[in-house]
Structures are given as C-alpha cells and as structure tokens.
Coordinates of C-alpha atoms and ligand atoms in Angstrom, one line a residue:
X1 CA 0.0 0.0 0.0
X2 CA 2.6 2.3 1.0
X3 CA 4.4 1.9 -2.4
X4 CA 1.8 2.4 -4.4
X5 CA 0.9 5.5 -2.0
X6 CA 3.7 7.2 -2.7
X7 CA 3.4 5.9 -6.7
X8 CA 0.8 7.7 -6.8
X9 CA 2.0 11.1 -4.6
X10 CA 5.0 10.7 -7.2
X11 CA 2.7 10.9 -10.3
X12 CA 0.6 13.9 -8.8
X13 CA 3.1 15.7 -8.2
X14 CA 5.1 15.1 -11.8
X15 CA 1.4 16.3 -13.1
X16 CA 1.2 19.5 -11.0
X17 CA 5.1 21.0 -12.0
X18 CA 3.7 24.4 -11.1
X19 CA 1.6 23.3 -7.9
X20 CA -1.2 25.1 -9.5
X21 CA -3.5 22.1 -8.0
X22 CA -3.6 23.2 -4.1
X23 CA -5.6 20.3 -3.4
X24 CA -4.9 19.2 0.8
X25 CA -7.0 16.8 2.7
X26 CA -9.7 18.2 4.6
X27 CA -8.1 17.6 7.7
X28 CA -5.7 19.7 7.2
X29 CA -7.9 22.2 5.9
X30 CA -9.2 22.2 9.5
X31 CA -5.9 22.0 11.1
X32 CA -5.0 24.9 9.2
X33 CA -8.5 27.1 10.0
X34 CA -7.6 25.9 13.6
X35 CA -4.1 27.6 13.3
X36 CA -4.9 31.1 11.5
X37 CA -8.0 31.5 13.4
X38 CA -7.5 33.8 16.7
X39 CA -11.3 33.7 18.2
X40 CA -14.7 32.7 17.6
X41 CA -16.4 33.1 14.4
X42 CA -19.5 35.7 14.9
X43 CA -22.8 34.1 13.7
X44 CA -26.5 36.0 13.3
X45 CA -28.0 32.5 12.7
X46 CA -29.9 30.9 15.1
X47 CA -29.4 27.1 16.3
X48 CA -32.1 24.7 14.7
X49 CA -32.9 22.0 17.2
X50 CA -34.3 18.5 16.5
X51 CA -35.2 15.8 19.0
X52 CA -36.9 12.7 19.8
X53 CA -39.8 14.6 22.0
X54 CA -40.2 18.3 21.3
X55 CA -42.2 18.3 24.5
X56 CA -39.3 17.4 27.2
X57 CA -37.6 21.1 28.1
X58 CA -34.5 22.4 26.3
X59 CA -32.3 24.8 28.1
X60 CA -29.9 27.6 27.0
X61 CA -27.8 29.5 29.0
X62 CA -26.5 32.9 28.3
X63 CA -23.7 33.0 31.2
X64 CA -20.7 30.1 32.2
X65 CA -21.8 30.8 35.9
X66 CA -25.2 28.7 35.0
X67 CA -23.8 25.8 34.4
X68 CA -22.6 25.2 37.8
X69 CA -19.6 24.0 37.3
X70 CA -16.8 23.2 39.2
X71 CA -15.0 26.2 41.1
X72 CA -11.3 25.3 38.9
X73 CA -13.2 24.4 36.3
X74 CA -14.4 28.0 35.5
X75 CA -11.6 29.6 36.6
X76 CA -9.8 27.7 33.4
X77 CA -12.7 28.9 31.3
X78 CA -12.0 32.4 32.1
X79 CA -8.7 32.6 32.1
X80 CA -8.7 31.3 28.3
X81 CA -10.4 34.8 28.1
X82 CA -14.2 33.3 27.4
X83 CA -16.7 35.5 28.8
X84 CA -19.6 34.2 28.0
X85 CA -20.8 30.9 26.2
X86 CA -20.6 31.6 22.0
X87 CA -24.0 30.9 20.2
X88 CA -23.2 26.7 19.6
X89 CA -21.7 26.7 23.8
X90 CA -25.9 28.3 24.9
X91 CA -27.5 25.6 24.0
X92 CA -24.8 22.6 23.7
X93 CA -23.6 22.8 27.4
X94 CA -26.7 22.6 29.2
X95 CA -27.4 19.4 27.3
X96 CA -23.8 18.3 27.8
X97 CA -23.6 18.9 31.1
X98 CA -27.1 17.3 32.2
X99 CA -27.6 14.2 34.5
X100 CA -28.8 11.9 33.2
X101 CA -26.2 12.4 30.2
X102 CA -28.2 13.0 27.0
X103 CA -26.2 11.9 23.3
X104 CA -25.9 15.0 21.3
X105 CA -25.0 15.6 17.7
X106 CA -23.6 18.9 16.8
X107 CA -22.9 21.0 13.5
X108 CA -21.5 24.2 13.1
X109 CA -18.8 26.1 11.4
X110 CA -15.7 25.7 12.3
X111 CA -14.5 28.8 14.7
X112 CA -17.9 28.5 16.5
X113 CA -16.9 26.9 19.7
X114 CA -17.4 23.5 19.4
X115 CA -14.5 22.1 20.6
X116 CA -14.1 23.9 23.7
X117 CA -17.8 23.0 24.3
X118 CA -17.2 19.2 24.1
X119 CA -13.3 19.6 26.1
X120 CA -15.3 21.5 28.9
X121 CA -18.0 19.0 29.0
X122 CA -15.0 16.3 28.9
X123 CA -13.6 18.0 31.8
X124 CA -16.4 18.5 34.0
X125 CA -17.6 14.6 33.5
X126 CA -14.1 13.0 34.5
X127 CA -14.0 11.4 38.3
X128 CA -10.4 12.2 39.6
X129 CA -11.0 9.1 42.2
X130 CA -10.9 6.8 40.0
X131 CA -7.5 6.0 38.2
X132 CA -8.5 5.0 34.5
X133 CA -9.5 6.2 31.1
X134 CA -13.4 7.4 31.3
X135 CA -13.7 9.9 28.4
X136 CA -12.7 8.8 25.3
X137 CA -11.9 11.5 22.7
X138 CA -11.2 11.1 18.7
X139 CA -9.9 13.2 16.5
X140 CA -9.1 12.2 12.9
X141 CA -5.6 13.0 12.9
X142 CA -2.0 13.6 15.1
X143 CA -2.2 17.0 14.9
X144 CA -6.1 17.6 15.5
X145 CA -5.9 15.7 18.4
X146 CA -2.6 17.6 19.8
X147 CA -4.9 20.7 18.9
X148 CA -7.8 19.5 20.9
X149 CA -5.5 18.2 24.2
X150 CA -3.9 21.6 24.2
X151 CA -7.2 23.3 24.4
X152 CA -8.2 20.8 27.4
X153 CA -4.8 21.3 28.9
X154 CA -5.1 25.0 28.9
X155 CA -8.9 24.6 30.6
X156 CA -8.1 22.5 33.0
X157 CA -4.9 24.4 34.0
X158 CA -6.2 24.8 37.5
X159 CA -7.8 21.8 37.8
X160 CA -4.0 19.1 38.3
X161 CA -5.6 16.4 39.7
X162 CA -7.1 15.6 35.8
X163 CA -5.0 13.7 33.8
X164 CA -4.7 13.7 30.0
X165 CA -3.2 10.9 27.8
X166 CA -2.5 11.2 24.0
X167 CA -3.6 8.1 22.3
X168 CA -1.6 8.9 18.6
X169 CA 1.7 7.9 16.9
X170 CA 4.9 7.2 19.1
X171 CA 3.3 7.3 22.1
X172 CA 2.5 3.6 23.0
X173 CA 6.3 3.0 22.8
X174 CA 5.9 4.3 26.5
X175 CA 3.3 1.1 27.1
X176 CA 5.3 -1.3 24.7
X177 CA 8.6 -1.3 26.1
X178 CA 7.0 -2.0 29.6
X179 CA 6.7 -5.8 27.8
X180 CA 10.8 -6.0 27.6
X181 CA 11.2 -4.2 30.9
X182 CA 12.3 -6.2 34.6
X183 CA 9.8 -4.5 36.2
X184 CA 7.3 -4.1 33.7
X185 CA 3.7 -4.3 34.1
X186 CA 2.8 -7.1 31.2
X187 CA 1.0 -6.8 28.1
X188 CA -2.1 -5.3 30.1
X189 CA 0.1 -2.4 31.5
X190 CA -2.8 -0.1 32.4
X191 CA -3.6 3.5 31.5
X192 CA -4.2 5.5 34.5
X193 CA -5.3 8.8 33.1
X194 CA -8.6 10.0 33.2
X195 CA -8.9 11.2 29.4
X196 CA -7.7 9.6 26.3
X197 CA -7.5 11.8 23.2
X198 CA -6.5 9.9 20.0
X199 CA -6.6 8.9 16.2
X200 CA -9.0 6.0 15.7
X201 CA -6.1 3.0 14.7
X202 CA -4.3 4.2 17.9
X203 CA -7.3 3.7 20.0
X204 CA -8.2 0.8 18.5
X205 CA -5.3 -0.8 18.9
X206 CA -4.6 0.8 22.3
X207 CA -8.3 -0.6 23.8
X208 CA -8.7 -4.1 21.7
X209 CA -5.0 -5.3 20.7
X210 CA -2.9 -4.2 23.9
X211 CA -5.8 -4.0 26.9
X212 CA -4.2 -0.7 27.9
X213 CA -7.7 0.5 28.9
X214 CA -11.0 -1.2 28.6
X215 CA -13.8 0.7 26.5
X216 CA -16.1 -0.4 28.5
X217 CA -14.9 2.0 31.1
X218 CA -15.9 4.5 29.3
X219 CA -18.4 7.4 30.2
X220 CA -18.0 10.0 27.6
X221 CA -17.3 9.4 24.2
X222 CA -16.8 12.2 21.8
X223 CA -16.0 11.8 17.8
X224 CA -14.7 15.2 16.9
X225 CA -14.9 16.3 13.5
X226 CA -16.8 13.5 11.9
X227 CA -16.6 14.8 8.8
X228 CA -13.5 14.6 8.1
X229 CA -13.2 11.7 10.0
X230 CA -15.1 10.0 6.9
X231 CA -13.2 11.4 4.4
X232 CA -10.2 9.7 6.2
X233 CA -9.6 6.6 5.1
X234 CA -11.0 3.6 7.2
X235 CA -11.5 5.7 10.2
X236 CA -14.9 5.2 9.6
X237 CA -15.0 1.9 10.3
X238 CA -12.4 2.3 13.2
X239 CA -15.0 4.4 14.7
X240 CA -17.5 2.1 14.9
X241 CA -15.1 -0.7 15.5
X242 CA -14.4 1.4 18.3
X243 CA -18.4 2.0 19.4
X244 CA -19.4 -1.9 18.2
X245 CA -15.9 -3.8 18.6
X246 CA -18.0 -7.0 19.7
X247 CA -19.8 -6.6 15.7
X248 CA -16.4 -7.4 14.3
X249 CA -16.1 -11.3 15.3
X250 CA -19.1 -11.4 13.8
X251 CA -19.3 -9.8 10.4
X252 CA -16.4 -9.7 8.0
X253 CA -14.7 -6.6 7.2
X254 CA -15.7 -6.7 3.2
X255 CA -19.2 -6.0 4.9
X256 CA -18.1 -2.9 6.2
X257 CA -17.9 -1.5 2.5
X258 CA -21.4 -2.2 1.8
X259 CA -22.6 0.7 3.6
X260 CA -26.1 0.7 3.4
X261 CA -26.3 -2.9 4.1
X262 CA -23.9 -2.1 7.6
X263 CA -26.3 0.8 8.1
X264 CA -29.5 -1.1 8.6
X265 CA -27.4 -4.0 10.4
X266 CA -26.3 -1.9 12.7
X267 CA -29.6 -0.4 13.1
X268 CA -31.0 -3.7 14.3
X269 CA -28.0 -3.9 16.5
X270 CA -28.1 -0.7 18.5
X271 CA -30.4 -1.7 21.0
X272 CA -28.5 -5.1 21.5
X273 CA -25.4 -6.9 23.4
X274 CA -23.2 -5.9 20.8
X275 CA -22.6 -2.6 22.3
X276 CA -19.0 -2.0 22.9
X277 CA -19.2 1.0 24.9
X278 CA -21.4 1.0 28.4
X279 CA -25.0 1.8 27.3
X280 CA -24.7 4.5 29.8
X281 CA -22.1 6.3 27.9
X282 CA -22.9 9.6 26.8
X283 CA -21.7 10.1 23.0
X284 CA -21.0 13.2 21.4
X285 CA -20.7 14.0 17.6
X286 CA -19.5 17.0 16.5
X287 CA -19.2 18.4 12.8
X288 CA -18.2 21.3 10.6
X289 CA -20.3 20.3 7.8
X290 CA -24.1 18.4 7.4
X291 CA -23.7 15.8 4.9
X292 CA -26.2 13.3 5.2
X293 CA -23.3 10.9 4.9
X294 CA -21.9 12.4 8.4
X295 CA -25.7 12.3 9.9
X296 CA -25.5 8.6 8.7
X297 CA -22.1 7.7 10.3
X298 CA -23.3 9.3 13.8
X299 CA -26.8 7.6 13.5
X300 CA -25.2 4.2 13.3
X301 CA -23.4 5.2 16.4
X302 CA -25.5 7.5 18.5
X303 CA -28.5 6.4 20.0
X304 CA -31.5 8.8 20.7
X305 CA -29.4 12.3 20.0
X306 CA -30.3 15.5 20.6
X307 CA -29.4 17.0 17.2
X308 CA -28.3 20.7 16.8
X309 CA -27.5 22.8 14.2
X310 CA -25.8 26.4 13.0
X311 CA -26.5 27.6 9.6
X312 CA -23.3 29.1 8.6
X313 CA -22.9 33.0 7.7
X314 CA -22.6 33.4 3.6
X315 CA -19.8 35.0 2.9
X316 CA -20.3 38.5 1.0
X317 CA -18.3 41.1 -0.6
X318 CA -20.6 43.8 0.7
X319 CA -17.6 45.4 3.1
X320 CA -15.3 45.1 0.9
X321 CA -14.0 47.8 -1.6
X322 CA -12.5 46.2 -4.6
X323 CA -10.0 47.6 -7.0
X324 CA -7.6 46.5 -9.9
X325 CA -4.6 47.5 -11.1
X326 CA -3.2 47.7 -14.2
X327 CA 0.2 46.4 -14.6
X328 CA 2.7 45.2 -18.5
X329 CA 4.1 42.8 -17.2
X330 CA 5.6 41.0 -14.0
X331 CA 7.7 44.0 -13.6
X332 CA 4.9 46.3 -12.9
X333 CA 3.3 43.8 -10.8
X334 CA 5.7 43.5 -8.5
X335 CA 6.0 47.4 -8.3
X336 CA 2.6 47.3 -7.3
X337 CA 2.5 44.8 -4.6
X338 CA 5.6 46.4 -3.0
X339 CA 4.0 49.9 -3.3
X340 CA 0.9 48.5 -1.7
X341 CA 3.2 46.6 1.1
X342 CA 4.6 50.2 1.5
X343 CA 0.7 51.7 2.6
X344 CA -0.1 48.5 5.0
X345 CA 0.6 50.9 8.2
X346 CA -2.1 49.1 10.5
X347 CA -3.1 45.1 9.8
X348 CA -1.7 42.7 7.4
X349 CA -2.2 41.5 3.8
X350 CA -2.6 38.1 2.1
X351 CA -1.5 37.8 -1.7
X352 CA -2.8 35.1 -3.4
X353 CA -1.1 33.7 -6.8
X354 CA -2.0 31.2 -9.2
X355 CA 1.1 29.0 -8.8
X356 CA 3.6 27.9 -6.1
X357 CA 6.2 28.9 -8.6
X358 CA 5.4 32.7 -8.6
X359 CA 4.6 32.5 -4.9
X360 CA 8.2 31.3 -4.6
X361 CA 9.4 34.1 -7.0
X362 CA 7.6 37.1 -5.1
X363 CA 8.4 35.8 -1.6
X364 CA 12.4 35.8 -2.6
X365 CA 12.3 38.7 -4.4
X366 CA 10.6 40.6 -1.5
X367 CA 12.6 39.2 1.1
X368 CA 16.1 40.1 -1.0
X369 CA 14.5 43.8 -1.1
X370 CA 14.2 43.4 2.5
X371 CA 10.2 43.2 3.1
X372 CA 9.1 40.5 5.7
X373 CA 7.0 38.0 4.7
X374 CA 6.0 34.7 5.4
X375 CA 5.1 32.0 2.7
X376 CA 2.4 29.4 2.7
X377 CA 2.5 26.8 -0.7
X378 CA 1.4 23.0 -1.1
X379 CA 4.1 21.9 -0.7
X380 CA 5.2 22.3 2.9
X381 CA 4.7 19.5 5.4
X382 CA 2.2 20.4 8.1
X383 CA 4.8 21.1 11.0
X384 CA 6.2 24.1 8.1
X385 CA 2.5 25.0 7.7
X386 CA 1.5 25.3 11.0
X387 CA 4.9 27.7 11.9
X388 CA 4.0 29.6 8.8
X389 CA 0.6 30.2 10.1
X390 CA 1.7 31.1 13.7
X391 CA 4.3 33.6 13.1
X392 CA 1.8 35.5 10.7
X393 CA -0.7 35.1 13.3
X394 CA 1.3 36.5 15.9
X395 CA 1.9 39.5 13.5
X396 CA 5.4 38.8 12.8
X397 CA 5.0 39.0 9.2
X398 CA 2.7 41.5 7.3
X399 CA 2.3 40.0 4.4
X400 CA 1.7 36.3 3.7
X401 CA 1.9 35.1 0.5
X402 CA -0.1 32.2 -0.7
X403 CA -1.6 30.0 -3.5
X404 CA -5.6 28.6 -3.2
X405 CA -4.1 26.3 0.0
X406 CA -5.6 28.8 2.3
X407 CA -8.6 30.3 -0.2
X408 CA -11.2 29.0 2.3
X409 CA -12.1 30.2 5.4
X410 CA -9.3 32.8 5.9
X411 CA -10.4 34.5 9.2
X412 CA -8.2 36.2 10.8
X413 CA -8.8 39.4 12.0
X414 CA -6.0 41.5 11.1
X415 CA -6.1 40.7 7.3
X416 CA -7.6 44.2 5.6
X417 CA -5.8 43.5 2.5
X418 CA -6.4 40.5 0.1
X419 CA -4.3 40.9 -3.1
X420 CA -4.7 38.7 -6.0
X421 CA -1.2 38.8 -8.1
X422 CA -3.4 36.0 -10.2
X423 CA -6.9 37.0 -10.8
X424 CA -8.5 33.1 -9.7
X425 CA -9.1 30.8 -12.9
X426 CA -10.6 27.5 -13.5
X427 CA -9.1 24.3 -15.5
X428 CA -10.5 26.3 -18.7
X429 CA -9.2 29.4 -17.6
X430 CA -12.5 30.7 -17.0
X431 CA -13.2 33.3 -14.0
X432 CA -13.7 31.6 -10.6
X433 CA -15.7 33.3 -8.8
X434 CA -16.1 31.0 -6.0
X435 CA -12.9 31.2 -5.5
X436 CA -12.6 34.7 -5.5
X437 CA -15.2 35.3 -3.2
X438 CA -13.5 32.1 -0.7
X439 CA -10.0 34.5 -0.7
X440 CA -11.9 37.7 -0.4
X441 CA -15.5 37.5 1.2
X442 CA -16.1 37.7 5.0
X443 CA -19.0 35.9 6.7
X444 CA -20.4 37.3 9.7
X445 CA -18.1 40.0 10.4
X446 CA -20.5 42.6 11.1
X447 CA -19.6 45.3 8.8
X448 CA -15.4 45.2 9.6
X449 CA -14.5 46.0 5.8
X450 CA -11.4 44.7 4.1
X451 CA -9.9 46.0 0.8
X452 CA -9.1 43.6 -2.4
X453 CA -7.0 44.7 -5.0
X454 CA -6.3 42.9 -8.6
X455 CA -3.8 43.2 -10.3
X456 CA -4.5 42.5 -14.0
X457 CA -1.5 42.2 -16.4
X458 CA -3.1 41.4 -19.6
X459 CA -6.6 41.4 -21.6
X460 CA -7.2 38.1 -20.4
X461 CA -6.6 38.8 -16.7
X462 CA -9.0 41.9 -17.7
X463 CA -11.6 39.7 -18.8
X464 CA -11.8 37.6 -15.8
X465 CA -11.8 41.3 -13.2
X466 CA -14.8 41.9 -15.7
X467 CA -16.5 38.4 -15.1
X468 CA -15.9 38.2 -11.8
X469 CA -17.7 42.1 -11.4
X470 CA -20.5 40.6 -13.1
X471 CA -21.0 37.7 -11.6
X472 CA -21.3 39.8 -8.4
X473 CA -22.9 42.9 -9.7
X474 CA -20.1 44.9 -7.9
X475 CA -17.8 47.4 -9.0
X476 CA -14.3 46.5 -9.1
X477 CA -12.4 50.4 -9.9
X478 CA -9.5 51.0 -11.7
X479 CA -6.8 51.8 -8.6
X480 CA -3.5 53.9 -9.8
X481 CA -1.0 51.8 -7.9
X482 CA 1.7 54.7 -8.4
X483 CA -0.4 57.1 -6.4
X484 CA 0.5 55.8 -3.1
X485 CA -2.0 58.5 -1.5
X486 CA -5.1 56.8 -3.5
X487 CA -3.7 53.2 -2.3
X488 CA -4.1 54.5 1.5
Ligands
ADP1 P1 -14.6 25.0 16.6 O1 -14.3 23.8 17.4 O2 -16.1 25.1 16.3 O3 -13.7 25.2 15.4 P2 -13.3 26.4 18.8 O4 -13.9 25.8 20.1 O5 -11.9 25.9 18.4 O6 -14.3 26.2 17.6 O7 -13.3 27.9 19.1 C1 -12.8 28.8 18.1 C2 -12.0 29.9 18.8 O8 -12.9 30.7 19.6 C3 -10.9 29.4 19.6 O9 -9.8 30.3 19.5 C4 -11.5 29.4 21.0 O10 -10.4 29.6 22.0 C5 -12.4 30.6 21.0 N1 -13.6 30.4 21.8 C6 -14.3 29.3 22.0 N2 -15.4 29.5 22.9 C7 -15.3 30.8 23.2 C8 -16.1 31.7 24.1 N3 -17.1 31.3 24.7 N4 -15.7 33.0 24.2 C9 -14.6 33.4 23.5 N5 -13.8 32.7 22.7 C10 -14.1 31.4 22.6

C-alpha cells in the first residue's frame, strides 16, 4: 500500500510542475482554519434543534456561571479569556452537562466553539478518584488531536488532579517497552489517566489489541470532526469498531464496504449486546459540515441524540472595496504589490497567486528587497505550515503570500488587504468566482470592511476582473497603484 501510495504522490506531483493544483486533505484544511484562526467566528444565525420529544424542556444559558460548574473548572474557562458561552456553547452545554447524560449531535462552522464546548464538557464529566481512562476523545488526525489536548490542557490548568493521555503515533512506545522491561507491568500495562484523546487505529489498537484501557470504562465518548473523520480513510469503520468492537467477530470486514447494508445492520443492532461502549455512555458527535453521509455515520453510532445545528454565515463582498490594477508585465506587478506593502501601516495582507512557482518568486524577491514575509504553498509538510501560520498570526509578518491552500475560510482578524497577483481561474481558464469570493468574502463579520486589490496584467486577466464584477454585480475600480496617497 505504501508503495503504491507514494506511486501515486510521485505521479501527482510530476502532473502538478507548477503546484497550481492546491488540493490538501480536509483535515488539514481544518488544522490549518484551527491555526490562522485567533477567536470565535460571529454568527446572526440561530441554532435549529431537533429531538426525539419536542415536549421534554430544552435549556440555553447565556452565562458560564449557569452551568454550575466546578469552582477550577471555570476559573480555566476564564482565564482562556471566554466570557460568556458563544451561540453553539448556549445551548450545547446545558445538554452536555445534564444528568442523566443525554447523546448530542452537533454541527457548526468551524470557529464556533465546538470544541471547547465538548473539552469542557470532557472535563467536567471525569471522576479524579478513579484512576482509568473514562472519556474517550477522537480526532481524525495527530495534529487535531494535539490541537484538541492543548485546548483541554489550557482549561483545565487549575484543575491538576485531571490527567490527560494522547492516544496517537509514538506514544504507545511508553506502554510497549514495559513488555521487555524487569519491572514491567505485562502486556495489560494499564492507562491511569482520566482522558484519552486519539486517532482511531491508535485507540483501536490501544483498547482491543494491547488491553491498555477497557472501553467499557468508558463514560463520555466524543468523535470530533466526523466529517473529516469519513473522508479519512478507514476511520470510519475504526469508529465504529471502536463504538461496536464485539460486531467485528461477527461480520467480515468486506461487509463494512457495503454501507447501506452495515447501516440497517447496525440499526437492528443498537439496542442489542453488541454494544461496545457502556449503554450508559454519553456520545458526542461534533461536525463542521451536514452531509447526510456524516448524519448517517453518527446515527449508526448515536442512540437517541439531541441534534443541533448552525447555519453558517454566507460569505459576501458587501464590506469590501475592490479595486484592480493595471500592470505590462511581472515587472509592474511587483511594483505594485511592494507599493501596496509600502501603505499596509495598520493590519496585514494576504497575496494570493495562481502558482507555487510565482509564490516562490515574489516571496524571494521581497525578502532580498528586504520586506518581511512569510510564505504558505502545497508543498510544505504540516509542521512548516503550522509555523508559517503562527508567526503571521502573531503579527510577525505583514504580508503572507499564498496559492488557493488557504482560499477557504481565511479568518483572521487582522487581514484588511487580500491581493490577488493572479486574478482566480478555473481548468478552462475561466473566472472563478467561487474562489474569488472564498479568498476575499467575510461571513459574519459585522460590517469590519477589508480592501481587495487585482492586479491584471493582460486582456485576459481583464476579462476575468470583468467576469468576476459581473458575476457579483459589484464594481471593481480602476486603482493607480503609483499614487500611493489613493492606495491608503
Ligand atoms: P470550533 O471547534 O467550532 O472550530 P473552537 O472551540 O476551536 O471552535 O473555538 C474557536 C475559537 O474561539 C478558539 O480560538 C477558542 O479559543 C475561541 N472560543 C471558544 N469559545 C469561546 C467563548 N465562549 N468565548 C470566547 N472565545 C471562545
């Protein structure tokens, strides 16, 4: 598998020379939102609720203090600088929270406030007497789940008595070498920690393979990101391994691929022995996205949920005043963008190009002229990505530079300029305006207005401004990028 893995990575990448295909895995799409994000995403939606019985009572709260939680437990919520619950947290947390625990499923952008929703309630369920895994916590990848323990970490700083394990790669070495050890603890070497956070295969192999905890332990059971957890390979089926390991003696795994057939099996099987985890144990689904493929996944798994949902906020060029430039030739262009880098006095700008190539050519060629920036292409490995992403976060850098990797869901405050060295273009080198309006709209941002400037180097990058100003029905003007004064 692995040769033919990288068989096919080499072929990709021999097709896509110029890296004009940014295509990443939706993980780390998420990973990277996670990163570049610096607080909650502002929603005028409203939550849409579904349940078994519309009848039984449904509580929101508007203030941390009415949940009741534990003294250290709040005292970690507002020291991570939450005030008061975001818009998902209202209505989630009384449900998480409740005794008797109710199963939830939960979709909303990401940025909303899921996940410190389902780490708090992760928190507040664990019983520090007892010394074992209770709360079980997946994420579909290394970093995701690092990203999720760090946020539980940080909330339950004052709380030292809770203990957090990391169920992911190079980490069971810990456990494994016990076996060769003279005073190991055997092949059943125990996890004492009161919350496991991992990658389905780890967990898998962690709770059926090694014994190092026993699932049926287990009191609170959150699948985090589900969606992307499907579009992982096999994780699917980890996860239900996972939630229904007793299901695999007795069906073969070929089954597992015919979906719909597992789907009504497992159905029939909910209400049966075949549960892995206690019956008692409260699950929690959380999502980005509402595919009815994700619904299915967490319907095979979640028993009687309490389902809620956030519409997310279109995005929408209405704050934003767009330009173009006219430049000859690559030249001009880059006397443009550094003219424009000479104007960004307050916040920071993100220049997206159609290739890694040029994105390569205008960081070096800025950085020998002495500008700082930082540069974000396909082909970094995530640990590059994530430093990138940090640094310009932390306002080290003031302009990033970029291909279509981080088109969607760019939120980060302090970006007022988007410049386009490459007006976006489809295979056919048509206009494409989705993507223009992923690398320039803002959702939700209640009227904080941004600037996007084009630069447009030939009658065919003149076309596509004109599409695109079509397509939208709003103006793009001409901008005279010599006249710095017009620029600011
Ligand atoms: P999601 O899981 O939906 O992507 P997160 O829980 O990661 O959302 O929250 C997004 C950002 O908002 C994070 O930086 C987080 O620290 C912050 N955040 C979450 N809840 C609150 C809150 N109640 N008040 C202020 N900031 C919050």
């Amino acid at each position: 598998i692995d040769k033919e893995v990288k068989e096919n990575a080499a072929n990709t990448d021999s097709k896509n020379d110029d890296g004009v295909d940014e295509q990443i895995s939706p993980a780390e799409k998420s990973l990277l939102q996670k990163i570049i994000r610096k607080g909650l995403v502002e929603t005028t939606q409203d939550i849409e609720i579904q349940r078994k019985d519309p009848s039984s009572p449904l509580y929101s709260v508007k203030t941390f203090e009415a949940l009741h939680l534990k003294p250290a437990l709040l005292k970690g919520v507002y020291a991570m600088g939450f005030n008061a619950p975001s818009k998902i947290q209202e209505t989630a947390l009384p449900t998480l929270l409740a005794d008797p625990p109710q199963n939830m499923i939960a979709q909303s952008q990401s940025g909303t406030g899921k996940t410190a929703a389902f780490v708090l309630a992760m928190l507040s369920r664990v019983d520090t007497t007892k010394n074992y895994p209770q709360v079980l916590c997946l994420s579909p990848t290394y970093e995701l789940a690092i990203q999720t323990g760090e946020v539980a970490a940080k909330m339950s700083a004052f709380c030292n008595e809770i203990k957090i394990k990391y169920a992911v790669r190079g980490e069971e070495k810990i456990y494994l070498s016990f076996l060769f050890c003279v005073i190991s603890v055997s092949r059943g070497s125990k996890i004492t920690e009161h919350i496991i956070i991992g990658t389905p295969g780890k967990v898998l192999d962690w709770a059926v393979k090694f014994k190092f905890f026993s699932l049926s332990k287990i009191s609170v059971f959150v699948l985090d990101e589900a969606d992307v957890m499907i579009a992982t390979q096999g994780h699917q089926d980890q996860c239900i391994l996972i939630a229904l390991p007793k299901l695999h003696r007795n069906i073969k795994n070929e089954y597992f691929k015919l979906y719909t057939c597992l789907y009504l099996y497992l159905n029939l099987l909910k209400h049966t022995t075949y549960r892995q985890l206690p019956r008692t144990c409260q699950m929690m689904f959380f999502s980005a996205t509402y595919e009815p493929e994700v619904m299915k996944f967490a319907e095979i798994i979640v028993n009687n949920p309490l389902i809620i949902r956030l519409l997310k906020e279109e995005e929408s060029l209405d704050n934003i005043k767009q330009y173009y430039v006219k430049c000859k030739d690559l030249d001009e262009k880059y006397a443009a963008i550094t003219n424009i880098y000479g104007v960004i006095t307050i916040g920071q700008a993100i220049i997206f190009c159609h290739t890694r190539k040029t994105a390569n050519w205008l960081a070096e060629r800025m950085t020998k002229d002495g500008h700082a920036v930082a540069v974000l292409s396909g082909e970094l490995t995530v640990e590059q990505r994530i430093s990138v992403l940090d640094r310009f976060r932390a306002g080290l850098e003031k302009v990033l530079i970029t291909t279509n990797v981080l088109a969607r869901g760019i939120d980060v405050e302090q970006v007022t300029i988007v410049v386009n060295f490459d007006l976006p273009m489809d295979q056919n080198r048509q206009a494409d305006c989705e993507t223009y309006l992923h690398r320039i709209g803002r959702a939700g941002r209640f009227g904080k207005s941004g600037i996007a400037i084009n630069l447009v180097d030939s009658s065919h990058a003149m076309q596509l401004c004109k599409d695109i100003e079509k397509h939208f029905g709003k103006k793009i003007q001409y901008l005279d990028a010599e006249d710095a004064d017009e620029i600011e």
